[in-house]
Short mmCIF file of C-alpha atoms in Angstrom, two decimals:
data_model
loop_
_atom_site.label_atom_id
_atom_site.label_comp_id
_atom_site.label_asym_id
_atom_site.label_seq_id
_atom_site.Cartn_x
_atom_site.Cartn_y
_atom_site.Cartn_z
CA MET A 286 -0.96 36.38 -56.30
CA ARG A 287 1.60 33.69 -55.65
CA GLU A 288 0.45 30.62 -53.68
CA ILE A 289 3.17 29.19 -51.42
CA VAL A 290 2.21 25.55 -50.79
CA VAL A 291 3.48 23.92 -47.58
CA ASP A 292 2.53 20.26 -47.25
CA THR A 293 3.06 19.35 -43.59
CA ARG A 294 1.01 16.15 -43.47
CA ASP A 295 3.96 13.81 -42.99
CA PHE A 296 5.80 15.83 -40.36
CA GLU A 297 5.64 15.42 -36.61
CA PRO A 298 5.29 18.36 -34.23
CA PRO A 299 6.77 20.91 -34.03
CA ALA A 300 7.97 20.76 -37.66
CA PRO A 301 4.62 21.82 -39.26
CA MET A 302 4.51 24.96 -37.13
CA GLN A 303 8.14 25.77 -37.85
CA MET A 304 7.67 25.25 -41.60
CA VAL A 305 4.71 27.64 -41.79
CA LEU A 306 6.37 30.25 -39.56
CA SER A 307 9.45 30.07 -41.75
CA GLU A 308 7.43 30.57 -44.96
CA LEU A 309 5.53 33.47 -43.36
CA GLN A 310 8.75 35.46 -43.45
CA SER A 311 8.71 35.43 -47.25
CA MET A 312 4.96 36.18 -47.57
CA LEU A 313 4.46 39.68 -48.95
CA GLU A 314 1.32 41.78 -48.63
CA GLY A 315 -0.62 41.92 -51.93
CA GLU A 316 1.79 39.48 -53.58
CA SER A 317 1.57 36.09 -51.92
CA PHE A 318 -0.26 33.84 -49.49
CA ILE A 319 0.51 30.47 -47.87
CA HIS A 320 -1.48 27.29 -48.40
CA GLN A 321 -0.78 24.68 -45.74
CA ILE A 322 -1.98 21.08 -46.23
CA HIS A 323 -2.20 19.32 -42.88
CA ARG A 324 -3.81 16.36 -41.10
CA ILE A 325 -5.22 18.35 -38.16
CA GLU A 326 -6.23 21.94 -37.42
CA PRO A 327 -3.02 23.57 -36.16
CA ILE A 328 -4.68 25.43 -33.30
CA ASN A 329 -1.39 26.26 -31.60
CA LEU A 330 -0.16 27.89 -34.76
CA PHE A 331 -3.38 29.92 -35.07
CA ASN A 332 -2.78 31.26 -31.59
CA ARG A 333 0.79 32.20 -32.51
CA LEU A 334 -0.52 34.22 -35.47
CA LYS A 335 -2.78 36.52 -33.43
CA PRO A 336 -0.03 38.88 -32.24
CA MET A 337 1.56 38.76 -35.71
CA GLY A 338 -1.50 40.21 -37.46
CA ILE A 339 -1.87 37.31 -39.91
CA ALA A 340 -5.33 36.07 -40.96
CA TYR A 341 -6.23 32.51 -41.89
CA HIS A 342 -9.00 30.44 -43.39
CA VAL A 343 -9.60 26.70 -42.92
CA LYS A 344 -11.12 24.46 -45.59
CA LYS A 345 -11.67 20.76 -44.88
CA GLU A 346 -11.74 18.17 -47.64
CA GLY A 347 -12.29 14.64 -46.31
CA ASP A 348 -9.64 14.08 -43.66
CA ILE A 349 -7.33 16.74 -45.04
CA TYR A 350 -7.19 20.35 -43.85
CA HIS A 351 -6.28 23.17 -46.24
CA ILE A 352 -5.28 26.26 -44.33
CA TYR A 353 -4.66 29.59 -46.04
CA TYR A 354 -2.59 32.30 -44.35
CA PHE A 355 -2.65 35.86 -45.64
CA TYR A 356 -2.56 39.52 -44.65
CA PRO A 357 -6.05 40.74 -43.64
CA GLN A 358 -6.03 43.24 -46.53
CA ASP A 359 -5.66 40.37 -49.03
CA GLU A 360 -8.59 38.33 -47.74
CA LYS A 361 -11.00 39.04 -50.61
CA ARG A 362 -8.47 38.20 -53.33
CA VAL A 363 -7.27 35.05 -51.58
CA MET A 364 -10.84 33.84 -51.06
CA GLU A 365 -11.55 34.33 -54.77
CA ILE A 366 -8.41 32.43 -55.76
CA VAL A 367 -9.08 29.47 -53.49
CA GLY A 368 -12.75 29.44 -54.43
CA VAL A 369 -14.39 30.15 -51.09
CA MET B 161 -15.59 18.18 -33.69
CA PHE B 162 -12.29 18.88 -31.99
CA LYS B 163 -9.58 17.75 -34.37
CA GLY B 164 -6.69 19.94 -33.43
CA LEU B 165 -4.34 19.79 -30.51
CA SER B 166 -4.09 22.86 -28.38
CA LEU B 167 -1.63 23.47 -25.61
CA ASP B 168 -2.73 27.00 -24.97
CA GLN B 169 -4.66 26.08 -21.87
CA ALA B 170 -1.98 23.62 -20.84
CA PRO B 171 -0.67 24.00 -17.30
CA PRO B 172 2.66 25.72 -16.79
CA PHE B 173 5.49 23.27 -17.44
CA GLU B 174 6.47 23.38 -13.76
CA GLY B 175 3.32 21.46 -12.67
CA PRO B 176 3.85 18.17 -14.54
CA LEU B 177 7.62 18.60 -14.22
CA ALA B 178 7.35 18.50 -10.41
CA PHE B 179 5.46 15.19 -10.63
CA PHE B 180 7.99 13.75 -13.10
CA THR B 181 10.91 14.79 -10.87
CA VAL B 182 9.31 13.30 -7.77
CA GLY B 183 8.62 10.11 -9.75
CA VAL B 184 12.27 9.74 -10.75
CA LEU B 185 13.39 10.46 -7.16
CA PHE B 186 11.10 7.73 -5.85
CA GLY B 187 12.52 5.43 -8.54
CA PHE B 188 15.94 5.84 -6.95
CA ILE B 189 14.54 5.46 -3.42
CA ALA B 190 12.79 2.25 -4.51
CA VAL B 191 16.08 0.81 -5.80
CA VAL B 192 17.82 1.70 -2.51
CA SER B 193 14.91 0.12 -0.63
CA LEU B 194 15.33 -3.10 -2.66
CA PHE B 195 19.03 -3.27 -1.82
CA PHE B 196 18.53 -2.81 1.89
CA HIS B 197 16.09 -5.75 1.95
CA THR B 198 13.37 -3.63 3.47
CA SER B 199 9.72 -4.69 3.39
CA PRO B 200 8.73 -5.93 -0.11
CA ILE B 201 5.40 -4.11 0.23
CA ALA B 202 7.24 -0.85 0.92
CA THR B 203 9.59 -1.38 -2.05
CA LEU B 204 6.70 -2.35 -4.33
CA HIS B 205 4.78 0.83 -3.43
CA LEU B 206 7.85 3.02 -3.80
CA PHE B 207 7.82 1.78 -7.39
CA THR B 208 4.09 1.69 -8.06
CA LEU B 209 2.97 4.79 -6.16
CA GLY B 210 6.23 6.72 -6.00
CA PHE B 211 7.55 6.12 -9.51
CA PHE B 212 4.63 5.05 -11.72
CA ALA B 213 1.70 6.89 -10.17
CA SER B 214 3.45 10.25 -9.77
CA ILE B 215 4.70 10.29 -13.37
CA MET B 216 1.28 9.22 -14.59
CA MET B 217 -0.46 11.88 -12.51
CA GLY B 218 1.86 14.51 -13.99
CA ALA B 219 1.24 13.25 -17.50
CA LEU B 220 -2.51 13.20 -16.95
CA GLN B 221 -2.53 16.84 -15.85
CA GLN B 222 -0.59 17.73 -18.96
CA MET B 223 -2.78 15.66 -21.25
CA LEU B 224 -6.19 16.87 -20.04
CA PRO B 225 -6.17 20.20 -21.88
CA VAL B 226 -4.23 18.87 -24.86
CA VAL B 227 -6.25 15.81 -25.76
CA VAL B 228 -9.50 16.27 -23.88
CA GLY B 229 -10.01 20.02 -23.88
CA VAL B 230 -10.59 20.48 -20.13
CA TYR B 231 -8.21 22.17 -17.75
CA PHE B 232 -7.63 23.10 -14.12
CA LYS B 233 -8.16 26.74 -13.23
CA LYS B 234 -5.17 26.91 -10.87
CA PRO B 235 -2.90 24.12 -12.13
CA LEU B 236 0.19 24.97 -10.09
CA GLN B 237 -1.68 25.25 -6.81
CA PHE B 238 -3.49 22.00 -7.59
CA ALA B 239 -0.18 20.28 -8.35
CA LEU B 240 1.32 21.57 -5.12
CA ILE B 241 -1.51 20.63 -2.77
CA THR B 242 -1.68 17.13 -4.19
CA LEU B 243 2.05 16.47 -4.62
CA LEU B 244 3.32 17.48 -1.17
CA PRO B 245 0.93 15.30 0.89
CA PHE B 246 1.37 12.56 -1.71
CA MET B 247 5.14 12.53 -1.16
CA MET B 248 4.67 12.50 2.60
CA GLY B 249 2.11 9.72 2.26
CA VAL B 250 4.41 7.48 0.20
CA LEU B 251 7.29 8.04 2.65
CA PHE B 252 5.09 7.40 5.71
CA PHE B 253 3.73 4.30 3.99
CA SER B 254 7.24 2.93 3.33
CA LEU B 255 8.39 3.69 6.88
CA SER B 256 5.25 2.05 8.30
CA PHE B 257 6.23 -1.24 6.73
CA ASN B 258 9.76 -0.90 8.07
CA GLY B 259 9.04 -0.77 11.76
CA TYR B 260 7.68 2.76 12.29
CA ASN B 261 4.04 2.97 13.24
CA LEU B 262 3.00 5.71 10.84
CA PHE B 263 0.04 3.94 9.25
CA LEU B 264 -2.42 6.59 10.36
CA PHE B 265 -0.32 9.45 8.91
CA ALA B 266 0.17 7.51 5.68
CA LEU B 267 -3.56 6.85 5.51
CA VAL B 268 -4.50 10.52 5.99
CA ALA B 269 -1.86 11.88 3.60
CA LEU B 270 -2.56 9.38 0.82
CA ALA B 271 -6.33 9.53 1.20
CA PHE B 272 -6.22 13.33 1.00
CA SER B 273 -3.78 13.70 -1.91
CA LEU B 274 -4.92 10.79 -4.06
CA GLY B 275 -8.58 11.31 -3.24
CA LEU B 276 -8.35 14.97 -4.21
CA PHE B 277 -6.38 14.26 -7.37
CA SER B 278 -8.52 11.40 -8.64
CA SER B 279 -11.93 12.85 -7.83
CA THR B 280 -11.12 16.32 -9.24
CA THR B 281 -9.58 14.86 -12.40
CA LEU B 282 -12.44 12.41 -12.94
CA LEU B 283 -14.93 15.24 -12.48
CA LYS B 284 -13.05 17.28 -15.10
CA LEU B 285 -13.04 14.30 -17.46
CA LEU B 286 -16.77 13.83 -17.03
CA GLN B 287 -17.22 17.45 -18.12
CA SER B 288 -15.30 16.84 -21.34
CA PRO B 289 -17.05 18.57 -24.26
CA ARG B 290 -16.57 15.50 -26.46
CA ILE B 291 -16.39 11.77 -25.89
CA THR B 292 -13.69 9.87 -27.78
CA PRO B 293 -12.11 6.47 -27.07
CA THR B 294 -9.27 8.39 -25.37
CA VAL B 295 -11.66 10.28 -23.09
CA ARG B 296 -13.53 7.08 -22.26
CA ALA B 297 -10.27 5.25 -21.50
CA MET B 298 -9.12 8.10 -19.25
CA GLN B 299 -12.45 8.16 -17.39
CA LEU B 300 -12.32 4.39 -16.80
CA SER B 301 -8.68 4.66 -15.81
CA LEU B 302 -9.49 7.32 -13.21
CA LEU B 303 -12.43 5.29 -11.97
CA SER B 304 -10.08 2.32 -11.56
CA PHE B 305 -7.63 4.55 -9.70
CA ILE B 306 -10.40 5.52 -7.27
CA ILE B 307 -11.15 1.82 -6.70
CA VAL B 308 -7.42 1.19 -6.15
CA ILE B 309 -7.31 4.02 -3.60
CA VAL B 310 -10.47 2.86 -1.79
CA PHE B 311 -9.12 -0.69 -1.49
CA GLY B 312 -5.69 0.60 -0.48
CA ILE B 313 -7.10 2.92 2.17
CA THR B 314 -9.35 0.13 3.48
CA MET B 315 -6.32 -2.13 3.94
CA LEU B 316 -4.35 0.68 5.59
CA ALA B 317 -7.27 1.39 7.93
CA LYS B 318 -7.40 -2.29 8.87
CA LEU B 319 -3.68 -2.22 9.59
CA THR B 320 -4.10 0.96 11.68
CA SER B 321 -6.64 -0.82 13.86
CA ASN B 322 -4.50 -4.00 13.91
CA ASN B 323 -7.10 -5.96 11.99
CA GLY B 324 -6.13 -8.43 9.28
CA PHE B 325 -7.75 -8.66 5.87
CA ASP B 326 -8.56 -11.29 3.24
CA ALA B 327 -6.09 -12.00 0.43
CA VAL B 328 -8.74 -10.99 -2.05
CA LEU B 329 -8.43 -7.30 -1.08
CA PRO B 330 -4.80 -6.89 -2.30
CA GLN B 331 -5.64 -8.96 -5.38
CA ILE B 332 -8.44 -6.63 -6.47
CA HIS B 333 -6.37 -3.60 -5.45
CA ALA B 334 -3.54 -4.83 -7.73
CA LEU B 335 -5.84 -5.82 -10.60
CA PHE B 336 -7.38 -2.36 -10.82
CA ALA B 337 -3.99 -0.67 -10.40
CA LEU B 338 -2.37 -2.65 -13.21
CA PHE B 339 -5.12 -3.28 -15.74
CA GLY B 340 -7.37 -0.33 -14.92
CA TRP B 341 -5.39 2.71 -13.83
CA ILE B 342 -2.07 2.09 -15.60
CA GLY B 343 -3.32 0.07 -18.56
CA LEU B 344 -6.33 2.13 -19.59
CA LEU B 345 -4.45 5.39 -19.18
CA ILE B 346 -1.64 4.23 -21.47
CA ILE B 347 -4.12 2.80 -24.00
CA GLY B 348 -6.11 6.05 -24.10
CA VAL B 349 -3.10 8.33 -24.31
CA SER B 350 -1.45 6.18 -27.00
CA PHE B 351 -4.51 6.50 -29.26
CA GLN B 352 -3.87 10.23 -29.34
CA VAL B 353 -0.12 10.73 -29.03
CA ILE B 354 1.11 8.03 -31.41
CA PRO B 355 -0.65 9.49 -34.49
CA MET B 356 0.41 12.97 -33.36
CA PHE B 357 4.09 12.37 -32.61
CA TYR B 358 4.91 9.59 -35.07
CA VAL B 359 2.54 10.52 -37.92
CA THR B 360 0.74 7.19 -38.06
CA ASP B 361 -2.86 6.55 -39.09
CA GLU B 362 -5.39 6.46 -36.27
CA LEU B 363 -6.79 3.06 -35.34
CA ASN B 364 -10.38 2.63 -36.46
CA GLU B 365 -12.70 4.25 -33.89
CA LYS B 366 -14.76 1.07 -33.39
CA ILE B 367 -11.58 -0.90 -32.67
CA ARG B 368 -10.41 1.77 -30.22
CA TYR B 369 -13.75 1.63 -28.36
CA PHE B 370 -13.65 -2.19 -28.46
CA LEU B 371 -10.18 -2.23 -26.87
CA VAL B 372 -11.21 0.16 -24.09
CA TYR B 373 -14.47 -1.63 -23.27
CA ALA B 374 -13.02 -5.16 -23.61
CA THR B 375 -10.21 -4.25 -21.22
CA ALA B 376 -12.62 -2.74 -18.69
CA PHE B 377 -15.13 -5.58 -19.03
CA LEU B 378 -12.56 -8.33 -18.49
CA LEU B 379 -11.15 -6.45 -15.52
CA LEU B 380 -14.61 -6.32 -13.96
CA LEU B 381 -15.34 -9.95 -14.82
CA THR B 382 -12.04 -11.07 -13.30
CA THR B 383 -12.83 -9.11 -10.12
CA ILE B 384 -16.24 -10.71 -9.76
CA VAL B 385 -14.91 -14.22 -10.44
CA VAL B 386 -12.00 -13.74 -8.00
CA LEU B 387 -14.41 -12.51 -5.31
CA PHE B 388 -16.42 -15.73 -5.47
CA LEU B 389 -13.89 -18.24 -6.79
CA PRO B 390 -10.42 -17.14 -5.61
CA LYS B 391 -8.86 -20.31 -7.07
CA LEU B 392 -9.52 -19.03 -10.56
CA PHE B 393 -7.23 -16.01 -10.07
CA ILE B 394 -4.45 -17.16 -12.44
CA PRO B 395 -6.69 -18.26 -15.35
CA MET B 396 -8.66 -15.02 -15.03
CA LEU B 397 -5.44 -12.99 -14.92
CA PHE B 398 -4.44 -14.70 -18.16
CA ILE B 399 -7.77 -13.78 -19.80
CA THR B 400 -7.40 -10.16 -18.62
CA THR B 401 -4.08 -9.87 -20.46
CA LEU B 402 -5.55 -10.96 -23.82
CA PRO B 403 -7.03 -7.61 -24.97
CA TYR B 404 -3.68 -6.02 -24.07
CA ALA B 405 -1.87 -8.46 -26.36
CA PHE B 406 -4.37 -7.70 -29.14
CA TYR B 407 -3.90 -3.95 -28.58
CA ALA B 408 -0.12 -4.40 -28.75
CA LEU B 409 -0.39 -6.29 -32.03
CA LEU B 410 -2.50 -3.53 -33.60
CA MET B 411 -0.20 -0.79 -32.34
CA ILE B 412 2.96 -2.51 -33.59
CA LYS B 413 1.36 -2.86 -37.04
CA ASN B 414 0.26 0.77 -36.90
CA ILE B 415 3.68 2.14 -35.94
CA LYS B 416 5.41 -0.11 -38.47
CA ASN B 417 3.29 1.43 -41.26
CA ARG B 418 4.12 5.03 -40.34
CA LYS B 419 5.06 7.26 -43.24
CA ARG B 420 8.38 8.59 -42.00
CA ALA B 421 10.20 5.66 -40.45
CA ILE B 422 12.73 7.74 -38.47
CA GLN B 423 14.70 5.74 -35.91
CA GLU B 424 14.69 7.40 -32.52
CA PRO B 425 14.90 6.19 -28.94
CA SER B 426 11.29 6.96 -28.01
CA ILE B 427 9.84 4.80 -30.79
CA ALA B 428 12.06 1.90 -29.68
CA TYR B 429 10.61 2.21 -26.16
CA TRP B 430 7.07 2.01 -27.53
CA TYR B 431 8.04 -1.14 -29.46
CA ILE B 432 9.55 -2.71 -26.32
CA GLY B 433 6.38 -1.85 -24.39
CA PHE B 434 4.16 -3.47 -27.00
CA VAL B 435 6.35 -6.56 -27.44
CA SER B 436 6.22 -6.97 -23.64
CA LEU B 437 2.43 -6.92 -23.82
CA LEU B 438 2.50 -9.56 -26.55
CA LEU B 439 4.56 -11.83 -24.30
CA LEU B 440 2.50 -11.02 -21.22
CA PRO B 441 -0.22 -13.74 -21.48
CA LEU B 442 2.46 -16.41 -21.83
CA ILE B 443 4.56 -15.13 -18.92
CA THR B 444 1.45 -14.74 -16.74
CA LEU B 445 0.45 -18.32 -17.39
CA PHE B 446 3.85 -19.69 -16.32
CA ASP B 447 4.58 -17.32 -13.44
CA SER B 448 1.93 -14.75 -12.52
CA GLU B 449 4.30 -12.81 -10.22
CA LYS B 450 6.87 -12.43 -13.00
CA GLY B 451 3.99 -11.48 -15.31
CA VAL B 452 3.06 -8.58 -13.01
CA ILE B 453 6.69 -7.41 -12.76
CA PHE B 454 7.05 -7.66 -16.52
CA TYR B 455 3.81 -5.75 -17.04
CA LEU B 456 5.03 -2.95 -14.78
CA PHE B 457 8.54 -2.67 -16.17
CA GLY B 458 8.48 -4.24 -19.65
CA PHE B 459 5.28 -2.48 -20.62
CA ALA B 460 4.54 0.49 -18.31
CA SER B 461 8.08 1.72 -17.60
CA SER B 462 9.04 1.44 -21.31
CA ILE B 463 6.04 3.59 -22.26
CA ILE B 464 6.88 6.06 -19.49
CA PHE B 465 10.43 6.41 -20.86
CA ALA B 466 9.04 6.79 -24.41
CA MET B 467 6.66 9.51 -23.26
CA LEU B 468 9.20 11.40 -21.15
CA TYR B 469 11.72 11.44 -24.01
CA LYS B 470 9.07 12.91 -26.28
CA ILE B 471 7.02 15.22 -24.10
CA ILE B 472 9.72 16.91 -22.00
CA PRO B 473 11.68 18.30 -25.01
CA PHE B 474 8.39 19.01 -26.79
CA LEU B 475 6.86 20.91 -23.87
CA SER B 476 10.08 22.78 -23.32
CA TRP B 477 10.17 23.77 -27.00
CA PHE B 478 6.47 24.55 -27.03
CA HIS B 479 6.37 26.78 -23.96
CA ILE B 480 9.39 28.75 -25.18
CA SER B 481 8.05 29.18 -28.72
CA SER B 482 4.58 30.16 -27.46
CA ARG B 483 6.22 33.10 -25.70
CA GLY B 484 7.56 34.27 -29.05
CA PHE B 485 11.12 32.95 -29.02
CA PHE B 486 12.23 31.19 -32.17
CA ASP B 487 15.98 31.16 -31.66
CA MET B 488 16.02 28.28 -29.18
CA PRO B 489 17.50 24.83 -29.94
CA THR B 490 15.37 22.40 -31.91
CA MET B 491 13.77 19.41 -30.21
CA LYS B 492 16.49 17.16 -31.64
CA GLU B 493 19.15 19.34 -30.06
CA MET B 494 17.48 19.23 -26.66
CA VAL B 495 18.24 15.53 -26.11
CA ASP B 496 21.49 13.63 -26.62
CA GLU B 497 20.28 10.73 -28.76
CA ARG B 498 23.44 8.67 -28.19
CA ALA B 499 22.89 8.78 -24.43
CA ALA B 500 19.24 7.86 -24.96
CA PHE B 501 20.31 4.83 -27.05
CA VAL B 502 22.79 3.81 -24.32
CA GLN B 503 19.89 3.96 -21.88
CA LEU B 504 17.81 1.88 -24.28
CA PHE B 505 20.53 -0.79 -24.33
CA LEU B 506 20.55 -0.79 -20.51
CA HIS B 507 16.75 -0.98 -20.47
CA ILE B 508 16.71 -4.12 -22.63
CA ASN B 509 19.31 -5.70 -20.32
CA PHE B 510 17.30 -4.57 -17.31
CA LEU B 511 14.25 -6.44 -18.63
CA LEU B 512 16.29 -9.60 -19.17
CA PHE B 513 17.74 -9.31 -15.65
CA LEU B 514 14.22 -9.17 -14.19
CA PHE B 515 14.10 -12.91 -14.88
CA ILE B 516 17.62 -13.63 -13.64
CA ASP B 517 18.57 -11.39 -10.73
CA LEU B 518 16.44 -8.62 -9.20
CA HIS B 519 19.43 -6.82 -7.67
CA GLY B 520 21.25 -6.71 -11.00
CA ALA B 521 18.03 -5.45 -12.60
CA ALA B 522 17.74 -2.75 -9.91
CA ILE B 523 21.28 -1.48 -10.64
CA LEU B 524 20.46 -1.30 -14.34
CA PHE B 525 17.20 0.51 -13.59
CA ALA B 526 18.93 3.10 -11.39
CA THR B 527 21.67 3.61 -14.00
CA GLN B 528 19.18 4.24 -16.74
CA LEU B 529 17.20 6.62 -14.53
CA LEU B 530 20.43 8.51 -13.96
CA ILE B 531 21.19 8.72 -17.70
CA MET B 532 17.64 9.85 -18.45
CA SER B 533 17.72 12.49 -15.72
CA PHE B 534 20.96 14.01 -17.06
CA ASN B 535 19.69 13.77 -20.61
CA LEU B 536 16.32 15.40 -20.02
CA TYR B 537 17.78 17.97 -17.65
CA LYS B 538 19.31 19.62 -20.71
CA SER B 539 15.89 20.49 -22.20
CA ILE B 540 14.55 21.56 -18.80
CA LYS B 541 17.55 23.86 -18.34
CA ILE B 542 16.89 25.39 -21.77
CA TYR B 543 13.27 26.01 -20.76
CA PHE B 544 14.25 27.78 -17.55
CA SER B 545 16.93 29.86 -19.30
CA TYR B 546 14.23 31.30 -21.59
CA ARG B 547 11.54 31.60 -18.95
CA SER B 548 13.23 34.55 -17.28
CA LYS B 549 13.65 36.50 -20.54
CA PRO B 550 10.96 39.03 -21.51
CA SER B 551 8.72 37.75 -24.32
CA PRO B 552 9.27 39.37 -27.75
CA PHE B 553 5.45 39.27 -28.09
CA ALA B 554 5.22 41.83 -25.28
CA ASN B 555 6.25 44.54 -27.76
CA VAL B 556 3.85 43.49 -30.55
CA HIS B 557 0.50 45.26 -30.70
#
C-alpha cells in the first residue's frame, strides 16, 4: 500500500485541513492511505471525516502527532504497516 | 490532555459577530462624542465599554469552546439577552453624563447585562475540564471584570442618590479594567492563538503561569497600596506595567522566531501591541494619563485589530467548510490585504497623534474603523451567501 505523507506542522489553519482533504481525493481503497504529521490533534478535521466514511488513527511521538487516514476496510493492513 | 482545537461546539458566527458589530458602532459613536466635547467620562466609556468591552465579550464567547472546551447551551439567546440591555446601558450611561438624568436606567441595564455575562462566563470557566495558563488567565480576567462592574455600579448608585465618592473608587475601577479584565484576557488568549495562527513555539508553561500570576499579584498589591497610601498611585502603576513589558519582550522574541515568517497585517498589529507594552512603563512614569491612553489604544486596540483580521475570515471560512462547502474563497481572498496595510499605516499615525492632538487621532481612528469594516464585511458577506445554501453533507449517509 502506498503511504501519502502530508507534513502540515509548519502551516497555519486552515491550510493543514485543506491539504489533507485535498490528498483524500487521491486516496484509493486497498491501494493507499494518508499519513499526516502535525503539531496538534486536528479535531475539526476528524469531525469533517465522519460523514465521508474515512477512518483514522492517531499516534503521538513526543510533541508530534502522526495521524493515519484510511478506508475502514483497510484498517488491518494500515495498522500492520505503521506498526500499531 | 486536550491538545487539539475544536470549533464544533463553537457558537454560531452570528453571536460574536453581533458583539463585534456593536463594538465598531460604539467606536464611531465615541469619536463623534469626542468631537462634540461631551462629557469626558461619557466618551471614555463609549470607548472602554462600548468599543473594547463588547468586542472582548464577543471574542470570549467565541474562545470558550475553542480554547477551553466549555460552551453555552443557547449561545444566540445568551448573546441577545446580554447585548441588547448592554447597548441600552452604554447609551443611557453616556446620556446621563450629558445632562439627562438616566443614571438609574443605566445602572439597571448595565448591572443586568454585565452581571449576567460575567457571572455566567466565569461559572463556565470554573467548570473547565482542564486548567492551563490560558484558562487561569481567563478566570482571573473575568474575576477582574466582576470587580470592575461592582465598583462601576457602586459609583453609579452613588450618583443616582446624589452622593459623591472618593477618588480611590475610580482608580481601582480603572486598574482592574485595564490590567485585570483587558490585560489578562489578551495575555491568556495570546498564549493559545499565537502558536495556532502563526505557527510559533509555545512559551514554557512555567513562564506562562508566572506571567499570569505576576500580573494578577501586582494588580492586587497596587490596589491594596492605593487604598491605604493613595499618594503612591503612580509608582505602583509603574510597577504594575512591568510584567506586561516582560510579557511583550517574550512574545516579540517568540513571534520573531516563527518558522514561516509571512508578512501580513495581523502580525504587524501584534508587534505594535507588544512594542506599545514595552514602552508603557516609561510613558506611565512620565505621564500616567497618556500611559493609560497608550495602553488602551497602542496595546489593546492593536491586538483587537490583529484578532479581528484573523478570526473573522477564519470563522467565516470555518463555518462554511464545516457545512461541507469547499468551493468558497480562501482566507487570503476574504480580506483585501492592501486595504489592511493602509489601515495599518493609519493606525501607526493614530498612535503618534495620541501624543500630539486627540482630535486628529480620533479622525484617524474613525477612518481606520471604516476601512476595517468595509474590509471585513467582505468575509462576512461570503459567510451569509453560503449560509442559505443547503449543505452538501445533507445528502451523505
